[in-house]
Amino acid sequence: MTTGDQSKKRKQRYLPQNRPAKKKGAYPLKPGVQGFFISCDGGREHQASQEAINVIDSFFEELVHGTGLKVNSSGMLENPVNKKVTFSYSDDEDENEEDGEGDNGDEEGNKGDGDKTELSEGGNDQVNEKEVASEVKQLAETKTAKEEEDEVNDQNGVEEPPRKKTCTEEASETTKVRENTEKSIDKLIDAELKELGDKSKRRFMKLDPGCNGIAFIQMKRRDGDPSPKDIVQHGLTSAAATKKHMSRFILRLVPIEVSCYPSEEEISRAIKPLVEQYFPVETDNPRKFAVLYGARANTGVDRMKIINTVAKSVPAPHKVDLSNPEMSIVVEIVKTVCLIGVVEKYKELAKYNLRQLTSTK
């Protein structure tokens, strides 16, 4: 046996035998997806993506189910955060204390009267027999009256009040109710865990862009779900109003609605539905817009050519205004993928920097 055959056998022992190798890590970023572009500190991509999923999910729940604080169109809270809280039982306690003091005084007075009567009765050595006989007659009359009432109730078909349940019966019923609620909660948790385990049913899922300092969260939209733009717009306006710190690793959070290859033809073809949605031709209110360009790990694309193709795709009533735009078209090129999104109030919301937006400095 030669040395080459022996080395092959050794290698075959350590290779998986007819088993497909399992892929580790997130799926790579490819054209044709929509979601959220996230910038973070270098080396913190995994933590930022996990944090972004939680933050975006909370924004989605607030927008869909109406939880959280409501924000006006001007960016102000409808209901103020700081409120003067008055407890209803604070005044009642004072009244109860006063009533209790009055009742104690009455009880003391009654006790004094009782002592007096006992002393007066103790003073008489002989008991009046006539008074005792009259009390016995009164008791007999009341008994007969009660018996007559019971007979009348029986004739009319009036039932007796239900028997009170014992403590053991009540305890057994409460335990049964608790067991049923625990079973239903366990079923709901199991169903939710199954949905989380199945990647096809996840609404938000991280993708690997292959660059340092950025992350991407894909959104699989279902019927009736809001767009990534609406989710981010709602979340950042509420964050700006409340100044609630919610990001440790996330820097910028930009919605992405279209992704394609970074060529002029592909970009002009992919941006058409966004232009029709946000920049219609027939409109009474033409909008001012600007194009924001960024590129990572790609030096073969001409910056001005991409900006000009995006600007030319917007129809005539709308104009370019770099100083004070109403809407901004974000173009981010990552390796061989071009990500496009439309945002509002880009400068007012701190360039969609979540950490800077919630800082109190």
Short mmCIF file of C-alpha atoms in Angstrom, two decimals:
data_model
loop_
_atom_site.label_atom_id
_atom_site.label_comp_id
_atom_site.label_asym_id
_atom_site.label_seq_id
_atom_site.Cartn_x
_atom_site.Cartn_y
_atom_site.Cartn_z
CA MET A 1 0.00 0.00 0.00
CA THR A 2 1.43 3.36 -0.97
CA THR A 3 1.60 6.42 1.23
CA GLY A 4 -0.87 8.28 -1.05
CA ASP A 5 -3.61 5.67 -0.48
CA GLN A 6 -3.07 5.82 3.28
CA SER A 7 -3.40 9.62 3.31
CA LYS A 8 -6.65 9.40 1.28
CA LYS A 9 -8.15 6.96 3.79
CA ARG A 10 -7.19 9.23 6.67
CA LYS A 11 -8.82 12.20 5.00
CA GLN A 12 -11.97 10.23 4.26
CA ARG A 13 -12.41 9.44 7.94
CA TYR A 14 -12.73 13.11 8.78
CA LEU A 15 -14.92 14.12 5.82
CA PRO A 16 -18.72 14.02 6.21
CA GLN A 17 -20.03 10.87 4.56
CA ASN A 18 -22.83 11.74 2.10
CA ARG A 19 -24.06 14.57 4.30
CA PRO A 20 -24.54 18.11 3.00
CA ALA A 21 -22.49 20.66 4.89
CA LYS A 22 -24.66 22.99 6.96
CA LYS A 23 -24.26 26.67 6.20
CA LYS A 24 -23.35 28.85 9.15
CA GLY A 25 -24.18 32.54 9.49
CA ALA A 26 -26.65 34.82 7.75
CA TYR A 27 -27.59 34.69 4.10
CA PRO A 28 -25.73 37.13 1.82
CA LEU A 29 -27.31 40.35 0.61
CA LYS A 30 -28.65 40.03 -2.94
CA PRO A 31 -30.71 42.25 -5.27
CA GLY A 32 -34.50 42.06 -5.08
CA VAL A 33 -34.95 42.50 -1.32
CA GLN A 34 -36.34 45.31 0.79
CA GLY A 35 -35.75 46.13 4.41
CA PHE A 36 -33.54 48.38 6.53
CA PHE A 37 -29.97 49.57 6.03
CA ILE A 38 -28.10 49.94 9.34
CA SER A 39 -24.74 51.50 10.06
CA CYS A 40 -22.93 50.60 13.28
CA ASP A 41 -19.50 50.57 14.90
CA GLY A 42 -16.93 48.29 13.29
CA GLY A 43 -16.91 44.80 14.76
CA ARG A 44 -20.41 45.17 16.21
CA GLU A 45 -22.39 44.01 13.18
CA HIS A 46 -23.90 40.93 14.88
CA GLN A 47 -25.00 42.85 17.99
CA ALA A 48 -26.36 45.69 15.88
CA SER A 49 -28.41 43.34 13.70
CA GLN A 50 -29.94 41.63 16.73
CA GLU A 51 -30.72 44.97 18.35
CA ALA A 52 -32.14 46.30 15.08
CA ILE A 53 -34.58 43.39 14.80
CA ASN A 54 -35.93 44.16 18.29
CA VAL A 55 -36.15 47.90 17.66
CA ILE A 56 -37.82 47.54 14.26
CA ASP A 57 -40.26 44.98 15.66
CA SER A 58 -41.25 47.41 18.43
CA PHE A 59 -41.75 50.19 15.84
CA PHE A 60 -43.89 47.82 13.77
CA GLU A 61 -46.07 46.86 16.76
CA GLU A 62 -46.57 50.51 17.71
CA LEU A 63 -47.57 51.45 14.17
CA VAL A 64 -49.89 48.50 13.50
CA HIS A 65 -51.52 47.95 16.91
CA GLY A 66 -51.44 51.57 18.07
CA THR A 67 -49.41 50.92 21.22
CA GLY A 68 -47.08 53.57 22.57
CA LEU A 69 -47.30 57.35 22.37
CA LYS A 70 -49.10 59.14 19.53
CA VAL A 71 -47.21 61.83 17.64
CA ASN A 72 -48.73 64.68 15.66
CA SER A 73 -47.74 65.59 12.10
CA SER A 74 -45.58 68.37 13.55
CA GLY A 75 -43.62 65.85 15.62
CA MET A 76 -45.16 66.76 19.01
CA LEU A 77 -46.81 64.36 21.45
CA GLU A 78 -50.61 64.47 21.62
CA ASN A 79 -50.64 63.49 25.29
CA PRO A 80 -47.84 64.93 27.46
CA VAL A 81 -45.46 62.50 29.14
CA ASN A 82 -45.37 64.27 32.54
CA LYS A 83 -48.79 64.30 34.18
CA LYS A 84 -50.00 65.25 37.63
CA VAL A 85 -51.24 62.01 39.15
CA THR A 86 -53.93 62.20 41.85
CA PHE A 87 -54.92 59.04 43.64
CA SER A 88 -58.63 58.56 44.31
CA TYR A 89 -58.10 56.80 47.61
CA SER A 90 -56.05 59.64 49.19
CA ASP A 91 -59.15 61.74 50.04
CA ASP A 92 -61.19 58.69 50.98
CA GLU A 93 -58.61 57.64 53.57
CA ASP A 94 -58.89 60.98 55.37
CA GLU A 95 -62.68 60.72 55.38
CA ASN A 96 -62.53 57.13 56.63
CA GLU A 97 -60.16 58.14 59.42
CA GLU A 98 -62.55 60.91 60.50
CA ASP A 99 -65.51 58.52 60.34
CA GLY A 100 -63.52 55.96 62.31
CA GLU A 101 -62.79 58.51 65.04
CA GLY A 102 -66.48 59.39 65.22
CA ASP A 103 -67.49 55.74 65.40
CA ASN A 104 -64.98 55.11 68.17
CA GLY A 105 -66.50 57.97 70.13
CA ASP A 106 -69.99 56.54 69.66
CA GLU A 107 -68.81 53.10 70.76
CA GLU A 108 -67.24 54.54 73.86
CA GLY A 109 -70.50 56.36 74.60
CA ASN A 110 -72.49 53.16 74.14
CA LYS A 111 -70.12 51.31 76.41
CA GLY A 112 -70.68 53.92 79.07
CA ASP A 113 -74.45 53.59 78.75
CA GLY A 114 -74.20 49.81 78.95
CA ASP A 115 -72.26 50.03 82.17
CA LYS A 116 -74.89 52.30 83.59
CA THR A 117 -77.71 49.91 82.73
CA GLU A 118 -75.82 46.99 84.19
CA LEU A 119 -75.28 48.91 87.38
CA SER A 120 -78.93 49.88 87.55
CA GLU A 121 -80.02 46.29 86.97
CA GLY A 122 -77.53 45.00 89.49
CA GLY A 123 -78.96 47.37 92.02
CA ASN A 124 -82.40 45.71 91.96
CA ASP A 125 -82.29 42.50 94.00
CA GLN A 126 -85.68 41.17 92.88
CA VAL A 127 -86.74 40.38 89.28
CA ASN A 128 -90.18 41.36 88.08
CA GLU A 129 -92.04 38.16 87.02
CA LYS A 130 -94.57 40.04 84.86
CA GLU A 131 -91.82 41.46 82.61
CA VAL A 132 -90.34 37.98 82.08
CA ALA A 133 -93.74 36.56 81.09
CA SER A 134 -94.34 39.36 78.55
CA GLU A 135 -90.91 38.71 76.92
CA VAL A 136 -91.72 34.97 76.58
CA LYS A 137 -95.05 35.80 74.88
CA GLN A 138 -93.30 38.13 72.39
CA LEU A 139 -90.77 35.41 71.44
CA ALA A 140 -93.56 32.90 70.85
CA GLU A 141 -95.45 35.37 68.62
CA THR A 142 -92.35 36.07 66.48
CA LYS A 143 -91.73 32.31 66.02
CA THR A 144 -95.29 31.74 64.83
CA ALA A 145 -95.05 34.69 62.40
CA LYS A 146 -91.83 33.25 60.91
CA GLU A 147 -93.43 29.81 60.49
CA GLU A 148 -96.42 31.37 58.69
CA GLU A 149 -94.09 33.24 56.30
CA ASP A 150 -92.21 30.02 55.51
CA GLU A 151 -95.47 28.24 54.72
CA VAL A 152 -96.58 31.08 52.40
CA ASN A 153 -93.24 30.99 50.58
CA ASP A 154 -93.49 27.23 50.10
CA GLN A 155 -96.98 27.59 48.62
CA ASN A 156 -95.86 30.35 46.23
CA GLY A 157 -92.92 28.23 45.07
CA VAL A 158 -90.17 30.49 46.43
CA GLU A 159 -86.92 28.51 46.58
CA GLU A 160 -84.38 28.70 49.35
CA PRO A 161 -81.14 30.65 48.69
CA PRO A 162 -78.33 28.52 47.24
CA ARG A 163 -75.90 26.86 49.54
CA LYS A 164 -72.63 28.65 50.02
CA LYS A 165 -69.61 26.82 48.63
CA THR A 166 -66.95 25.63 50.99
CA CYS A 167 -63.36 26.86 50.84
CA THR A 168 -62.12 23.57 49.36
CA GLU A 169 -64.66 23.73 46.48
CA GLU A 170 -63.68 27.33 45.65
CA ALA A 171 -59.99 26.44 45.77
CA SER A 172 -60.50 23.48 43.41
CA GLU A 173 -62.36 25.70 40.90
CA THR A 174 -59.63 28.36 40.96
CA THR A 175 -56.94 25.73 40.41
CA LYS A 176 -58.85 24.37 37.40
CA VAL A 177 -59.12 27.86 35.89
CA ARG A 178 -55.40 28.44 36.43
CA GLU A 179 -54.50 25.12 34.82
CA ASN A 180 -56.62 25.95 31.76
CA THR A 181 -55.04 29.40 31.38
CA GLU A 182 -51.54 27.94 31.78
CA LYS A 183 -52.28 25.34 29.09
CA SER A 184 -53.55 28.00 26.68
CA ILE A 185 -50.50 30.21 27.34
CA ASP A 186 -48.17 27.26 26.79
CA LYS A 187 -49.86 26.51 23.47
CA LEU A 188 -49.46 30.12 22.34
CA ILE A 189 -45.79 30.14 23.34
CA ASP A 190 -45.15 26.87 21.49
CA ALA A 191 -46.83 28.21 18.34
CA GLU A 192 -44.81 31.42 18.50
CA LEU A 193 -41.57 29.47 18.98
CA LYS A 194 -42.39 27.33 15.96
CA GLU A 195 -42.92 30.46 13.86
CA LEU A 196 -39.61 31.89 15.07
CA GLY A 197 -37.85 28.62 14.29
CA ASP A 198 -39.23 28.55 10.76
CA LYS A 199 -37.20 31.11 8.79
CA SER A 200 -39.80 31.29 6.04
CA LYS A 201 -42.37 32.74 8.49
CA ARG A 202 -40.12 35.40 10.00
CA ARG A 203 -41.08 38.96 9.14
CA PHE A 204 -37.62 40.44 9.91
CA MET A 205 -34.43 38.56 9.09
CA LYS A 206 -30.79 39.65 9.00
CA LEU A 207 -28.69 39.39 5.85
CA ASP A 208 -24.91 39.58 5.57
CA PRO A 209 -23.78 42.55 3.42
CA GLY A 210 -20.14 41.45 3.65
CA CYS A 211 -18.76 44.81 4.85
CA ASN A 212 -17.59 46.11 8.19
CA GLY A 213 -19.69 48.67 10.02
CA ILE A 214 -23.02 47.94 8.30
CA ALA A 215 -25.90 45.46 8.63
CA PHE A 216 -29.08 44.77 6.71
CA ILE A 217 -32.46 43.56 8.00
CA GLN A 218 -34.75 42.06 5.37
CA MET A 219 -38.50 42.58 5.70
CA LYS A 220 -40.87 40.03 4.20
CA ARG A 221 -44.02 42.07 3.73
CA ARG A 222 -47.40 40.43 4.08
CA ASP A 223 -50.80 41.71 3.00
CA GLY A 224 -51.68 44.84 4.94
CA ASP A 225 -48.19 45.43 6.36
CA PRO A 226 -46.81 48.99 6.31
CA SER A 227 -43.78 49.82 4.19
CA PRO A 228 -40.26 50.13 5.68
CA LYS A 229 -40.50 53.89 5.15
CA ASP A 230 -43.65 54.17 7.28
CA ILE A 231 -42.15 52.02 10.05
CA VAL A 232 -38.92 54.02 10.29
CA GLN A 233 -40.70 57.38 9.95
CA HIS A 234 -43.08 56.56 12.79
CA GLY A 235 -40.36 55.13 15.04
CA LEU A 236 -37.93 58.02 14.60
CA THR A 237 -40.56 60.73 15.10
CA SER A 238 -41.68 59.11 18.35
CA ALA A 239 -38.05 58.65 19.44
CA ALA A 240 -37.31 62.32 18.72
CA ALA A 241 -40.34 63.38 20.78
CA THR A 242 -39.70 61.11 23.78
CA LYS A 243 -35.84 61.07 23.71
CA LYS A 244 -36.02 57.45 24.85
CA HIS A 245 -32.64 55.72 24.51
CA MET A 246 -33.15 52.50 22.58
CA SER A 247 -29.93 51.83 20.65
CA ARG A 248 -26.56 50.74 21.93
CA PHE A 249 -24.98 49.59 18.66
CA ILE A 250 -27.20 51.14 15.94
CA LEU A 251 -26.14 54.44 14.38
CA ARG A 252 -28.26 55.08 11.26
CA LEU A 253 -31.49 53.32 10.36
CA VAL A 254 -32.55 53.91 6.74
CA PRO A 255 -35.53 52.22 5.00
CA ILE A 256 -34.79 50.41 1.73
CA GLU A 257 -37.65 49.68 -0.65
CA VAL A 258 -35.78 48.68 -3.84
CA SER A 259 -32.51 46.83 -4.46
CA CYS A 260 -30.79 46.05 -7.77
CA TYR A 261 -27.39 45.82 -9.44
CA PRO A 262 -25.43 49.12 -9.52
CA SER A 263 -25.79 49.96 -13.20
CA GLU A 264 -27.58 52.89 -14.82
CA GLU A 265 -30.08 50.70 -16.67
CA GLU A 266 -30.94 48.58 -13.63
CA ILE A 267 -31.34 51.62 -11.38
CA SER A 268 -33.62 53.48 -13.83
CA ARG A 269 -35.74 50.34 -14.21
CA ALA A 270 -35.97 49.56 -10.48
CA ILE A 271 -36.74 53.11 -9.32
CA LYS A 272 -39.89 53.51 -11.46
CA PRO A 273 -42.40 52.23 -8.86
CA LEU A 274 -40.92 54.53 -6.20
CA VAL A 275 -41.14 57.53 -8.52
CA GLU A 276 -44.77 56.77 -9.36
CA GLN A 277 -45.64 56.41 -5.67
CA TYR A 278 -43.85 59.43 -4.19
CA PHE A 279 -43.41 61.73 -7.21
CA PRO A 280 -46.57 61.52 -9.36
CA VAL A 281 -46.70 63.44 -12.63
CA GLU A 282 -50.15 64.96 -12.13
CA THR A 283 -50.02 66.74 -8.80
CA ASP A 284 -50.90 70.17 -7.41
CA ASN A 285 -48.06 70.13 -4.85
CA PRO A 286 -44.69 69.55 -6.54
CA ARG A 287 -42.02 68.39 -4.11
CA LYS A 288 -38.42 69.37 -3.67
CA PHE A 289 -36.01 66.45 -3.46
CA ALA A 290 -32.33 65.61 -3.14
CA VAL A 291 -30.24 62.52 -3.94
CA LEU A 292 -27.99 61.12 -1.19
CA TYR A 293 -25.24 58.84 -2.46
CA GLY A 294 -22.97 56.44 -0.58
CA ALA A 295 -20.71 53.58 -1.69
CA ARG A 296 -18.87 50.84 0.20
CA ALA A 297 -16.43 48.26 -1.19
CA ASN A 298 -17.07 49.42 -4.74
CA THR A 299 -14.81 51.83 -6.61
CA GLY A 300 -15.84 50.96 -10.17
CA VAL A 301 -19.08 52.96 -10.16
CA ASP A 302 -19.11 56.61 -11.17
CA ARG A 303 -20.83 58.68 -8.48
CA MET A 304 -22.17 61.46 -10.70
CA LYS A 305 -23.59 59.05 -13.27
CA ILE A 306 -25.67 57.29 -10.60
CA ILE A 307 -26.90 60.60 -9.15
CA ASN A 308 -27.86 61.92 -12.59
CA THR A 309 -29.78 58.74 -13.52
CA VAL A 310 -31.77 58.95 -10.29
CA ALA A 311 -32.48 62.68 -10.68
CA LYS A 312 -33.55 62.30 -14.32
CA SER A 313 -36.02 59.55 -13.45
CA VAL A 314 -38.10 62.03 -11.38
CA PRO A 315 -40.65 63.88 -13.61
CA ALA A 316 -40.67 67.62 -14.34
CA PRO A 317 -43.09 69.19 -11.77
CA HIS A 318 -40.72 68.17 -8.98
CA LYS A 319 -37.45 70.04 -8.57
CA VAL A 320 -34.05 69.40 -7.04
CA ASP A 321 -33.28 71.42 -3.90
CA LEU A 322 -30.14 70.41 -2.01
CA SER A 323 -30.46 73.06 0.71
CA ASN A 324 -34.02 72.40 1.90
CA PRO A 325 -35.50 69.21 0.37
CA GLU A 326 -38.89 67.86 1.38
CA MET A 327 -37.95 64.30 0.42
CA SER A 328 -34.58 62.61 -0.09
CA ILE A 329 -33.75 59.62 -2.28
CA VAL A 330 -31.09 57.50 -0.54
CA VAL A 331 -28.77 55.44 -2.77
CA GLU A 332 -26.38 53.08 -0.95
CA ILE A 333 -24.07 50.82 -2.99
CA VAL A 334 -22.63 47.85 -1.07
CA LYS A 335 -20.27 45.70 -3.16
CA THR A 336 -22.44 44.63 -6.12
CA VAL A 337 -25.85 45.64 -4.71
CA CYS A 338 -27.54 49.03 -5.01
CA LEU A 339 -30.03 49.88 -2.23
CA ILE A 340 -32.60 52.66 -2.84
CA GLY A 341 -35.07 54.25 -0.42
CA VAL A 342 -37.11 57.43 0.04
CA VAL A 343 -37.11 59.34 3.36
CA GLU A 344 -38.71 62.52 4.70
CA LYS A 345 -37.32 65.11 7.13
CA TYR A 346 -33.80 63.78 6.69
CA LYS A 347 -32.05 66.74 8.32
CA GLU A 348 -34.73 67.34 10.96
CA LEU A 349 -34.40 63.73 12.18
CA ALA A 350 -30.60 63.96 12.58
CA LYS A 351 -29.94 62.21 9.26
CA TYR A 352 -31.80 59.17 10.60
CA ASN A 353 -29.11 58.63 13.24
CA LEU A 354 -31.00 56.94 16.07
CA ARG A 355 -28.26 57.39 18.64
CA GLN A 356 -27.84 61.09 17.94
CA LEU A 357 -31.62 61.60 17.78
CA THR A 358 -32.20 60.24 21.30
CA SER A 359 -29.16 61.82 22.96
CA THR A 360 -29.95 64.51 25.52
CA LYS A 361 -26.75 66.51 24.94
#
